[in-house]
Amino acid sequence: MADALGEFEQLVLLAILQLDTEAHAARVREAIEEGAHRRVTRGALYATLDRLTAKGFVEWDVEESTPERGGIPRRRFRVTKPGVAALRRSYHAVRTLSRGLESLLREGRRA
Amino acid sequence: MRTPFLPPSVLERWVRAWIGRDPSTSYVLGDLREEYDARRERSSAASAATWYLIQGARVAGRLRWERRRHLPSDTSPPRRDGLATDVRQALRFLLRRPGFTTAIVLTVALAVASTTVAFAVVDGVLLEPLPYRAPQRLVAIWETNPRGNQRNVVSPANFLTWHDELESFDALASIIEGSTTFVYGGEPERVGSVPASPAYFDIVGAEPLAGRLYGPDDDAPGAPAVAVLSEDFWRRRFGADPGVVGATAQIGGTPHTIVGVLPDRYDLDLEWSFSGVGSRDVWRPPGFPPEARQASGRYLQVVARLAPGTTAASAQTEADALAARLAEAYPDRQRGWGINIVPLHADLVGDTRSTVLVVFGAVCFVLLIACANVANLLLTRASERGQEMAVRAAMGASRGRIARQLLVEGGLLSVAGGVLGFVLAAWGVRSVVGAAPDIPRIDAVGLDASVLGFAVLTTAAAALLFGLAPAFRLPGTSPTAPLAGRRASTGRETQRIRSALVVAQLALSLVLLAGAGLLTRSLVNRLATGAGFDVSGVVSAEVQLGSTSYPTTEERAAFFEQLVDRVRALPGVERASAITFPPLGGAGSRTSFRPLDRPPPAPGEEPGADVRWVHRDYYETMGIPVIEGRTFGAADAADAPLVTVINETGARQLWPGESAVGQRIEMEWGDTLVAEVVGVVADVRHDGPDTPPYPMFYWEHRQFGAFNQMSLVVRTTRADAGSVVEGIRRELAELDPGLPLYNVHTMSELLDDALRRARFTTVSLGLFALVALMLACIGIYGVMAQVAARRTQEIGIRIALGASRRSILRLVVGQGMVQVGVAIALGIAGALALSRVLESLVFDLSAADPTTLAATALLLGLVALVACWLPARRAAATDPVEAIRQE
């Protein structure tokens, strides 16, 4: 069975997909903090990005450096096909298990 | 465009190093630069740098943790707190100290080896069941006689009655060991003969090796004579030829058909033997004639198998009732006699039990002492390692971790010692079995699973014993004290434990020394007692006449007279004579009699005495002093009035305060013999020094020759007494070529044999006691040396202040001798408490003999004094200036 995704991994993948060509580490972090209303430590993000890369769910390209970076290039992340598939599996699982609980879950959200 | 702020390069270098090698390190640093720049624009350099440092550390920590969690284990850095690390560290520590390690491993190996060997003996002799069918149901049945002998041989009449009437048994068998002449293919040979009931084979569950074993039909009156050969005899005499089954051999002058071969493992090691030759070669049905039911002579051994569901105790109850009925019915031969049922295993092992257990106990003491010694050595090491341990504690090692490391060191030492010990034990067991120290069932001793298990347990126990002491004695919770180089109170505590260990060692050694002392004095007493005559240079050899060739007393007497005359004329022979059962030969004859100077006792209450028939030169040959009257002379021939010679014990018991000479007695031996006592001779201990002399009547063999068998006793002038045996054989062959000479022994050999067990126990206990004393002295020496070293400064000050060397000596020795004093008190208490164990082994001595105890305590004290004095002398030679300058 393919690796199941952890919750934070799902958030990271979704954020990268949302950001598309803007998916740099700092932006991913901000996007999760805004979208999920939670604090994200840099260490956790880098560790997760490393892990997702190792699993083959994420790859990155190197972009030109900026002056602020003093010559160090920047990574732009992209979700791979297996990454999308894994995300889809998680999404389906959540949907299947949520069936019939919609009102409760909406209720919870409202509260 | 402004110039971007970059983080201080030193901080960046730190963060890079913290993150370590990671594919994203550079990019992470790049991202941090971006954020730093943004922050630096808003805030001070210090605040931005602080932020950078904190964030850098957090990212690095998280990434490192992530790496450790996810990288495959084989690429992860070695854990520094695992057992493997402990083992590696311990090995490194031990290998760097070869002397220390060797000393401990050897001590443990010796202790484990001796304990294992001793346990192998205990296991084989005492614990392992007999190798027969349903061994727990096998018993020996003895008669008990009115004089308190609990293991008296049984009369055929009683055996047959038991066989018919006792219902507690499935099967009863009688068995006797004797000897007979075996002729096959014209070659005569004296062989061991065993008349044994057919039921014997069923009782031990024997299966024949060839042919068949005889059954009840073969024991019926008029059945053809059959014999079964022992495996050993079959191999020796017939080369294991199965064709011998069905052949005919002359056994005791009558033709017997050989029907089968009995495997040797079904041969019971019988205690009683009548003129046996030491091996049991030919087994025959006993064929009791009808008149056996009335005979009163006792010579059988009886073994039986309890019926299922019966116990030895319930069988004993039934037997007691039968004994009471028999005493009523036959008061003349049964009054005062009882029946004693003993589990066969206990019966075979007999009084060896105490020997084996005493030696085993001694060995366990040595093991304890050795463990205490090793613990002491480790404690010394541990206190020397105080600093090392303190450093470990300061670096964050918990007490548990350090304790585990010490335990691992102890474990390694004991595993090495245990393995080496087991190898030594394998060799030791072989040597002990080879030396065969007269212990029944010694052939069952070997290295098996239970012995191996014992060795493993012993090793583990040893490891715990000596590994725990230093582990408990860890440097205290404050790691700074030893680091500062100050000797904390922990040193004093260690000292106390070491002193306690030394006291225990010394006390245990004293117990062993006292035991060894008692046994040594007993052996000396036994040697001094001897057999009652001068054994050196005396040879005995047995001759048995065929009853068909020499049918009358006169013919037999004439033959032995002639033989003694011829042997006396041989070169190297000083004197020669003959006796029916020679001393120390293991066999004898005993009967009841009555002195005629008093009213006849009630039936069954007649006094008993040993009886022997001798050639008249017997006392001169053996060197037995004549106390009163005369011994036999040429005039005491067949037609002269019957006379008898009594021993000292008999004379004293029967006629206390008056002369035995001139008294008359009556004795039943087939016929009623009335004789006058003409002389009293010194006692001879026929069964060895341990058995007190019993009244004994000697008869002249020409006057009443009851036996067709006699042993020549020959005093030689040669150092090599055995060299005259060939001459004796020649003379015998000239008189009658069909007669073999057998049971040839020198008396010194027989006396040695009789003392073999006592010597074995004494030597082993002595050896163990010496080892114990040595170990204990090494222990006290070590402690005193450490005490002296610890007090160097103090001693230096004392000397500087004018203390004399003598007073320093006294100070240090005194401290040691306090421990010795405590140990002696404890040791004496222990020796007294354990004296009961030795009771059956001491001879002519109390097991709590105060002289021996005092002497051993003195010995221990002296040796310990030397061990204390050596380090004290060194302390007294301390140079005060040097000492005070220390630290």
Short mmCIF file of C-alpha atoms in Angstrom, two decimals, chain A residues 25-26 29 39 41-44 46-47 50-51 60 62 66-75, chain B residues 1 4 6 22 24 26-28 30-35 37 51 55 58-59 62-63 66 69-70:
data_model
loop_
_atom_site.label_atom_id
_atom_site.label_comp_id
_atom_site.label_asym_id
_atom_site.label_seq_id
_atom_site.Cartn_x
_atom_site.Cartn_y
_atom_site.Cartn_z
CA ALA A 25 9.18 27.35 1.12
CA ALA A 26 8.43 30.71 2.73
CA ARG A 29 4.50 28.30 5.18
CA ARG A 39 1.46 28.19 13.40
CA THR A 41 7.55 26.15 12.40
CA ARG A 42 10.19 26.33 9.73
CA GLY A 43 11.84 23.17 10.97
CA ALA A 44 8.60 21.18 10.64
CA TYR A 46 11.53 21.75 5.90
CA ALA A 47 11.43 18.30 7.49
CA ASP A 50 12.35 16.66 2.72
CA ARG A 51 10.16 13.71 3.60
CA TRP A 60 11.57 21.02 -6.96
CA VAL A 62 16.06 25.70 -8.74
CA THR A 66 17.94 37.13 -5.42
CA PRO A 67 20.23 39.70 -3.77
CA GLU A 68 18.70 39.01 -0.34
CA ARG A 69 19.84 35.45 -0.65
CA GLY A 70 23.44 36.42 -1.25
CA GLY A 71 23.85 34.10 -4.23
CA ILE A 72 22.03 31.10 -2.80
CA PRO A 73 19.42 29.83 -5.31
CA ARG A 74 15.78 29.29 -4.36
CA ARG A 75 13.69 26.11 -4.65
CA MET B 1 18.23 49.37 -4.59
CA PRO B 4 20.53 43.46 1.48
CA LEU B 6 23.10 39.23 5.47
CA ASP B 22 21.25 17.54 4.25
CA SER B 24 18.27 21.12 1.50
CA SER B 26 21.86 25.47 1.39
CA TYR B 27 18.30 26.31 0.38
CA VAL B 28 17.23 26.49 4.02
CA GLY B 30 18.99 30.89 1.70
CA ASP B 31 15.39 31.07 2.97
CA LEU B 32 16.70 32.16 6.39
CA ARG B 33 18.75 34.89 4.75
CA GLU B 34 15.63 36.25 3.06
CA GLU B 35 13.75 36.38 6.34
CA ASP B 37 16.95 40.59 5.69
CA TRP B 51 16.14 35.67 16.02
CA GLN B 55 15.39 29.92 14.32
CA ARG B 58 15.21 25.11 15.86
CA VAL B 59 15.32 24.23 12.20
CA ARG B 62 14.06 19.49 13.83
CA LEU B 63 15.87 18.39 10.70
CA GLU B 66 13.75 13.94 11.36
CA ARG B 69 13.86 8.99 12.64
CA HIS B 70 13.71 8.23 8.97
#
